[in-house]
Amino acid sequence: HFLLQNGKIQKKKASSSLSPSAQRAIEKSLKPGGARLYSGTTVTTRGSQLIPKNRKTLVHPVLEMETAGIMKRIAGTGIPLISLRGISDGPQAPIPFDLEAMVDENYHMQMGKVLLAILKRPAILAQALKMSKNSQHAAINEAIATLATLELETPVQSPE
């Protein structure tokens, strides 16, 4: 696990990882829908940031913001944490707009800002609809993977 702050990546201690049996169970559950499981490197950030290009040591990096608060709360408790992600966007198909520019300080979507962005660049409407469809597929696959994991007696293994 890594933390990205101000364009710099810092390595953090891993809490735990999927057990081999959990990996096999997830792969089996995702196969009928054509989805795949990739083990990767979680890069947690507070707010939108780009992963620096000199990231050769990061295997399948996934930039995400949601796990930061959870990790902060469980630090030092011994509670194992794994992060399963359904990926809907990436470097080849990024979010087509600046999400932070369209929300207020409490992260509530501001419809006026959304409409203004669409008026300025109508093409983002089609991109946003595609992203919505991709997000649906990602959420379904993440739910399938989570259920496969939760059905196991020991889905996690502690770091060595």
mmCIF file of N, CA and C in Angstrom, residues 44-127:
data_model
loop_
_atom_site.group_PDB
_atom_site.id
_atom_site.type_symbol
_atom_site.label_atom_id
_atom_site.label_comp_id
_atom_site.label_asym_id
_atom_site.label_seq_id
_atom_site.Cartn_x
_atom_site.Cartn_y
_atom_site.Cartn_z
ATOM 1 N N THR A 44 -3.453 5.313 -2.122
ATOM 2 C CA THR A 44 -4.499 6.102 -1.491
ATOM 3 C C THR A 44 -4.121 7.574 -1.527
ATOM 4 N N THR A 45 -5.104 8.402 -1.825
ATOM 5 C CA THR A 45 -4.880 9.843 -1.880
ATOM 6 C C THR A 45 -6.060 10.564 -1.246
ATOM 7 N N ARG A 46 -5.803 11.748 -0.790
ATOM 8 C CA ARG A 46 -6.870 12.588 -0.248
ATOM 9 C C ARG A 46 -7.191 13.634 -1.302
ATOM 10 N N GLY A 47 -8.198 13.364 -2.137
ATOM 11 C CA GLY A 47 -8.553 14.266 -3.223
ATOM 12 C C GLY A 47 -7.942 13.811 -4.535
ATOM 13 N N SER A 48 -8.348 14.421 -5.620
ATOM 14 C CA SER A 48 -7.875 14.043 -6.949
ATOM 15 C C SER A 48 -6.412 14.401 -7.134
ATOM 16 N N GLN A 49 -5.641 13.432 -7.581
ATOM 17 C CA GLN A 49 -4.237 13.632 -7.902
ATOM 18 C C GLN A 49 -3.873 12.648 -9.001
ATOM 19 N N LEU A 50 -2.818 12.935 -9.708
ATOM 20 C CA LEU A 50 -2.309 12.016 -10.717
ATOM 21 C C LEU A 50 -1.162 11.211 -10.129
ATOM 22 N N ILE A 51 -1.097 9.920 -10.475
ATOM 23 C CA ILE A 51 0.030 9.092 -10.054
ATOM 24 C C ILE A 51 1.233 9.514 -10.901
ATOM 25 N N PRO A 52 2.360 9.808 -10.270
ATOM 26 C CA PRO A 52 3.547 10.222 -11.034
ATOM 27 C C PRO A 52 3.947 9.171 -12.060
ATOM 28 N N LYS A 53 4.522 9.617 -13.159
ATOM 29 C CA LYS A 53 4.913 8.710 -14.238
ATOM 30 C C LYS A 53 6.034 7.757 -13.840
ATOM 31 N N ASN A 54 6.847 8.108 -12.857
ATOM 32 C CA ASN A 54 7.960 7.243 -12.438
ATOM 33 C C ASN A 54 7.480 6.219 -11.411
ATOM 34 N N ARG A 55 6.478 5.456 -11.772
ATOM 35 C CA ARG A 55 5.855 4.499 -10.865
ATOM 36 C C ARG A 55 6.146 3.057 -11.272
ATOM 37 N N LYS A 56 7.314 2.803 -11.806
ATOM 38 C CA LYS A 56 7.664 1.486 -12.331
ATOM 39 C C LYS A 56 7.575 0.385 -11.286
ATOM 40 N N THR A 57 7.738 0.725 -10.017
ATOM 41 C CA THR A 57 7.693 -0.293 -8.970
ATOM 42 C C THR A 57 6.265 -0.651 -8.562
ATOM 43 N N LEU A 58 5.285 0.080 -9.045
ATOM 44 C CA LEU A 58 3.896 -0.178 -8.677
ATOM 45 C C LEU A 58 3.259 -1.130 -9.680
ATOM 46 N N VAL A 59 2.813 -2.286 -9.201
ATOM 47 C CA VAL A 59 2.168 -3.273 -10.055
ATOM 48 C C VAL A 59 0.671 -2.985 -10.083
ATOM 49 N N HIS A 60 0.104 -2.782 -11.276
ATOM 50 C CA HIS A 60 -1.322 -2.465 -11.438
ATOM 51 C C HIS A 60 -1.783 -1.436 -10.404
ATOM 52 N N PRO A 61 -1.251 -0.213 -10.437
ATOM 53 C CA PRO A 61 -1.642 0.760 -9.416
ATOM 54 C C PRO A 61 -3.105 1.173 -9.538
ATOM 55 N N VAL A 62 -3.775 1.244 -8.412
ATOM 56 C CA VAL A 62 -5.160 1.683 -8.347
ATOM 57 C C VAL A 62 -5.199 2.891 -7.430
ATOM 58 N N LEU A 63 -5.539 4.040 -8.000
ATOM 59 C CA LEU A 63 -5.643 5.262 -7.223
ATOM 60 C C LEU A 63 -7.050 5.340 -6.658
ATOM 61 N N GLU A 64 -7.136 5.464 -5.348
ATOM 62 C CA GLU A 64 -8.448 5.527 -4.725
ATOM 63 C C GLU A 64 -8.398 6.417 -3.491
ATOM 64 N N MET A 65 -9.556 6.937 -3.109
ATOM 65 C CA MET A 65 -9.609 7.877 -1.993
ATOM 66 C C MET A 65 -10.374 7.319 -0.792
ATOM 67 N N GLU A 66 -11.210 6.347 -1.017
ATOM 68 C CA GLU A 66 -12.140 5.917 0.018
ATOM 69 C C GLU A 66 -11.510 5.162 1.185
ATOM 70 N N THR A 67 -10.426 4.448 0.951
ATOM 71 C CA THR A 67 -9.855 3.603 1.988
ATOM 72 C C THR A 67 -9.025 4.380 3.009
ATOM 73 N N ALA A 68 -8.626 5.592 2.690
ATOM 74 C CA ALA A 68 -7.739 6.365 3.573
ATOM 75 C C ALA A 68 -8.319 6.516 4.979
ATOM 76 N N GLY A 69 -9.582 6.871 5.089
ATOM 77 C CA GLY A 69 -10.210 7.052 6.393
ATOM 78 C C GLY A 69 -10.310 5.757 7.178
ATOM 79 N N ILE A 70 -10.614 4.664 6.486
ATOM 80 C CA ILE A 70 -10.706 3.361 7.144
ATOM 81 C C ILE A 70 -9.347 2.956 7.696
ATOM 82 N N MET A 71 -8.313 3.113 6.869
ATOM 83 C CA MET A 71 -6.966 2.739 7.304
ATOM 84 C C MET A 71 -6.525 3.567 8.507
ATOM 85 N N LYS A 72 -6.872 4.827 8.503
ATOM 86 C CA LYS A 72 -6.495 5.700 9.615
ATOM 87 C C LYS A 72 -7.154 5.230 10.912
ATOM 88 N N ARG A 73 -8.425 4.820 10.827
ATOM 89 C CA ARG A 73 -9.164 4.395 12.024
ATOM 90 C C ARG A 73 -8.669 3.066 12.585
ATOM 91 N N ILE A 74 -8.235 2.135 11.719
ATOM 92 C CA ILE A 74 -7.841 0.814 12.219
ATOM 93 C C ILE A 74 -6.346 0.686 12.480
ATOM 94 N N ALA A 75 -5.586 1.723 12.145
ATOM 95 C CA ALA A 75 -4.125 1.663 12.339
ATOM 96 C C ALA A 75 -3.796 1.267 13.771
ATOM 97 N N GLY A 76 -2.955 0.258 13.898
ATOM 98 C CA GLY A 76 -2.502 -0.185 15.214
ATOM 99 C C GLY A 76 -3.478 -1.075 15.970
ATOM 100 N N THR A 77 -4.636 -1.389 15.382
ATOM 101 C CA THR A 77 -5.616 -2.222 16.084
ATOM 102 C C THR A 77 -5.426 -3.707 15.827
ATOM 103 N N GLY A 78 -4.687 -4.042 14.772
ATOM 104 C CA GLY A 78 -4.530 -5.452 14.414
ATOM 105 C C GLY A 78 -5.680 -5.976 13.573
ATOM 106 N N ILE A 79 -6.630 -5.131 13.222
ATOM 107 C CA ILE A 79 -7.754 -5.546 12.382
ATOM 108 C C ILE A 79 -7.259 -5.658 10.947
ATOM 109 N N PRO A 80 -7.434 -6.839 10.317
ATOM 110 C CA PRO A 80 -6.968 -6.981 8.936
ATOM 111 C C PRO A 80 -7.874 -6.195 7.977
ATOM 112 N N LEU A 81 -7.278 -5.658 6.941
ATOM 113 C CA LEU A 81 -8.026 -4.896 5.943
ATOM 114 C C LEU A 81 -7.574 -5.322 4.559
ATOM 115 N N ILE A 82 -8.544 -5.662 3.733
ATOM 116 C CA ILE A 82 -8.275 -5.867 2.319
ATOM 117 C C ILE A 82 -9.183 -4.906 1.569
ATOM 118 N N SER A 83 -8.736 -4.491 0.414
ATOM 119 C CA SER A 83 -9.506 -3.548 -0.385
ATOM 120 C C SER A 83 -9.816 -4.200 -1.721
ATOM 121 N N LEU A 84 -11.090 -4.497 -1.953
ATOM 122 C CA LEU A 84 -11.532 -5.037 -3.237
ATOM 123 C C LEU A 84 -12.131 -3.875 -4.017
ATOM 124 N N ARG A 85 -11.702 -3.701 -5.241
ATOM 125 C CA ARG A 85 -12.162 -2.581 -6.051
ATOM 126 C C ARG A 85 -12.719 -3.064 -7.372
ATOM 127 N N GLY A 86 -13.878 -2.559 -7.727
ATOM 128 C CA GLY A 86 -14.416 -2.720 -9.072
ATOM 129 C C GLY A 86 -13.996 -1.483 -9.832
ATOM 130 N N ILE A 87 -13.168 -1.628 -10.834
ATOM 131 C CA ILE A 87 -12.592 -0.485 -11.530
ATOM 132 C C ILE A 87 -13.474 -0.102 -12.721
ATOM 133 N N SER A 88 -13.874 1.170 -12.759
ATOM 134 C CA SER A 88 -14.748 1.640 -13.838
ATOM 135 C C SER A 88 -14.062 2.633 -14.762
ATOM 136 N N ASP A 89 -12.966 3.219 -14.330
ATOM 137 C CA ASP A 89 -12.267 4.192 -15.163
ATOM 138 C C ASP A 89 -10.778 4.022 -14.946
ATOM 139 N N GLY A 90 -10.002 4.461 -15.889
ATOM 140 C CA GLY A 90 -8.558 4.321 -15.779
ATOM 141 C C GLY A 90 -7.855 5.280 -16.709
ATOM 142 N N PRO A 91 -6.550 5.120 -16.874
ATOM 143 C CA PRO A 91 -5.797 6.058 -17.710
ATOM 144 C C PRO A 91 -6.303 6.131 -19.150
ATOM 145 N N GLN A 92 -6.806 5.014 -19.689
ATOM 146 C CA GLN A 92 -7.305 5.029 -21.064
ATOM 147 C C GLN A 92 -8.719 5.598 -21.156
ATOM 148 N N ALA A 93 -9.452 5.589 -20.044
ATOM 149 C CA ALA A 93 -10.824 6.115 -20.026
ATOM 150 C C ALA A 93 -11.057 6.838 -18.705
ATOM 151 N N PRO A 94 -10.401 7.975 -18.522
ATOM 152 C CA PRO A 94 -10.527 8.685 -17.246
ATOM 153 C C PRO A 94 -11.899 9.327 -17.087
ATOM 154 N N ILE A 95 -12.196 9.749 -15.867
ATOM 155 C CA ILE A 95 -13.422 10.492 -15.627
ATOM 156 C C ILE A 95 -13.371 11.723 -16.537
ATOM 157 N N PRO A 96 -14.441 11.987 -17.321
ATOM 158 C CA PRO A 96 -14.368 13.027 -18.355
ATOM 159 C C PRO A 96 -14.503 14.467 -17.862
ATOM 160 N N PHE A 97 -14.474 14.669 -16.570
ATOM 161 C CA PHE A 97 -14.607 16.023 -16.032
ATOM 162 C C PHE A 97 -13.928 16.094 -14.685
ATOM 163 N N ASP A 98 -13.690 17.300 -14.228
ATOM 164 C CA ASP A 98 -13.067 17.515 -12.932
ATOM 165 C C ASP A 98 -14.149 17.416 -11.861
ATOM 166 N N LEU A 99 -14.213 16.273 -11.221
ATOM 167 C CA LEU A 99 -15.257 16.024 -10.232
ATOM 168 C C LEU A 99 -15.220 17.023 -9.083
ATOM 169 N N GLU A 100 -14.033 17.359 -8.622
ATOM 170 C CA GLU A 100 -13.912 18.290 -7.497
ATOM 171 C C GLU A 100 -14.444 19.676 -7.834
ATOM 172 N N ALA A 101 -14.399 20.048 -9.124
ATOM 173 C CA ALA A 101 -14.899 21.362 -9.535
ATOM 174 C C ALA A 101 -16.429 21.403 -9.521
ATOM 175 N N MET A 102 -17.071 20.243 -9.424
ATOM 176 C CA MET A 102 -18.532 20.182 -9.490
ATOM 177 C C MET A 102 -19.200 19.881 -8.162
ATOM 178 N N VAL A 103 -18.411 19.843 -7.084
ATOM 179 C CA VAL A 103 -18.986 19.574 -5.770
ATOM 180 C C VAL A 103 -18.677 20.731 -4.817
ATOM 181 N N ASP A 104 -19.498 20.811 -3.767
ATOM 182 C CA ASP A 104 -19.236 21.850 -2.770
ATOM 183 C C ASP A 104 -18.272 21.312 -1.715
ATOM 184 N N GLU A 105 -18.058 22.082 -0.660
ATOM 185 C CA GLU A 105 -17.090 21.691 0.373
ATOM 186 C C GLU A 105 -17.491 20.413 1.113
ATOM 187 N N ASN A 106 -18.774 20.022 1.025
ATOM 188 C CA ASN A 106 -19.248 18.782 1.648
ATOM 189 C C ASN A 106 -19.386 17.649 0.626
ATOM 190 N N TYR A 107 -18.822 17.856 -0.555
ATOM 191 C CA TYR A 107 -18.857 16.892 -1.653
ATOM 192 C C TYR A 107 -20.269 16.589 -2.151
ATOM 193 N N HIS A 108 -21.168 17.564 -2.084
ATOM 194 C CA HIS A 108 -22.486 17.443 -2.688
ATOM 195 C C HIS A 108 -22.407 17.996 -4.107
ATOM 196 N N MET A 109 -22.953 17.253 -5.064
ATOM 197 C CA MET A 109 -22.917 17.651 -6.462
ATOM 198 C C MET A 109 -23.696 18.949 -6.654
ATOM 199 N N GLN A 110 -23.115 19.877 -7.355
ATOM 200 C CA GLN A 110 -23.734 21.167 -7.653
ATOM 201 C C GLN A 110 -24.254 21.129 -9.091
ATOM 202 N N MET A 111 -25.569 20.967 -9.267
ATOM 203 C CA MET A 111 -26.151 20.762 -10.596
ATOM 204 C C MET A 111 -25.874 21.929 -11.543
ATOM 205 N N GLY A 112 -25.820 23.150 -11.031
ATOM 206 C CA GLY A 112 -25.509 24.292 -11.882
ATOM 207 C C GLY A 112 -24.138 24.153 -12.516
ATOM 208 N N LYS A 113 -23.167 23.704 -11.734
ATOM 209 C CA LYS A 113 -21.812 23.502 -12.255
ATOM 210 C C LYS A 113 -21.773 22.361 -13.266
ATOM 211 N N VAL A 114 -22.563 21.317 -12.995
ATOM 212 C CA VAL A 114 -22.634 20.186 -13.925
ATOM 213 C C VAL A 114 -23.214 20.649 -15.258
ATOM 214 N N LEU A 115 -24.332 21.375 -15.213
ATOM 215 C CA LEU A 115 -24.963 21.858 -16.448
ATOM 216 C C LEU A 115 -24.050 22.805 -17.219
ATOM 217 N N LEU A 116 -23.344 23.667 -16.529
ATOM 218 C CA LEU A 116 -22.409 24.583 -17.176
ATOM 219 C C LEU A 116 -21.292 23.811 -17.886
ATOM 220 N N ALA A 117 -20.777 22.783 -17.233
ATOM 221 C CA ALA A 117 -19.729 21.965 -17.848
ATOM 222 C C ALA A 117 -20.253 21.271 -19.106
ATOM 223 N N ILE A 118 -21.497 20.782 -19.071
ATOM 224 C CA ILE A 118 -22.092 20.121 -20.242
ATOM 225 C C ILE A 118 -22.300 21.122 -21.372
ATOM 226 N N LEU A 119 -22.743 22.332 -21.033
ATOM 227 C CA LEU A 119 -22.937 23.361 -22.059
ATOM 228 C C LEU A 119 -21.617 23.742 -22.720
ATOM 229 N N LYS A 120 -20.538 23.777 -21.926
ATOM 230 C CA LYS A 120 -19.222 24.123 -22.476
ATOM 231 C C LYS A 120 -18.659 23.003 -23.337
ATOM 232 N N ARG A 121 -18.894 21.748 -22.924
ATOM 233 C CA ARG A 121 -18.365 20.576 -23.638
ATOM 234 C C ARG A 121 -19.435 19.501 -23.711
ATOM 235 N N PRO A 122 -20.363 19.586 -24.673
ATOM 236 C CA PRO A 122 -21.464 18.613 -24.759
ATOM 237 C C PRO A 122 -21.004 17.160 -24.865
ATOM 238 N N ALA A 123 -19.814 16.922 -25.378
ATOM 239 C CA ALA A 123 -19.316 15.544 -25.533
ATOM 240 C C ALA A 123 -19.156 14.838 -24.194
ATOM 241 N N ILE A 124 -18.991 15.598 -23.104
ATOM 242 C CA ILE A 124 -18.817 14.924 -21.811
ATOM 243 C C ILE A 124 -20.089 14.231 -21.357
ATOM 244 N N LEU A 125 -21.242 14.605 -21.919
ATOM 245 C CA LEU A 125 -22.489 13.926 -21.559
ATOM 246 C C LEU A 125 -22.438 12.462 -21.998
ATOM 247 N N ALA A 126 -22.020 12.218 -23.236
ATOM 248 C CA ALA A 126 -21.893 10.833 -23.720
ATOM 249 C C ALA A 126 -20.837 10.084 -22.924
ATOM 250 N N GLN A 127 -19.728 10.760 -22.621
ATOM 251 C CA GLN A 127 -18.671 10.127 -21.825
ATOM 252 C C GLN A 127 -19.183 9.790 -20.424
#
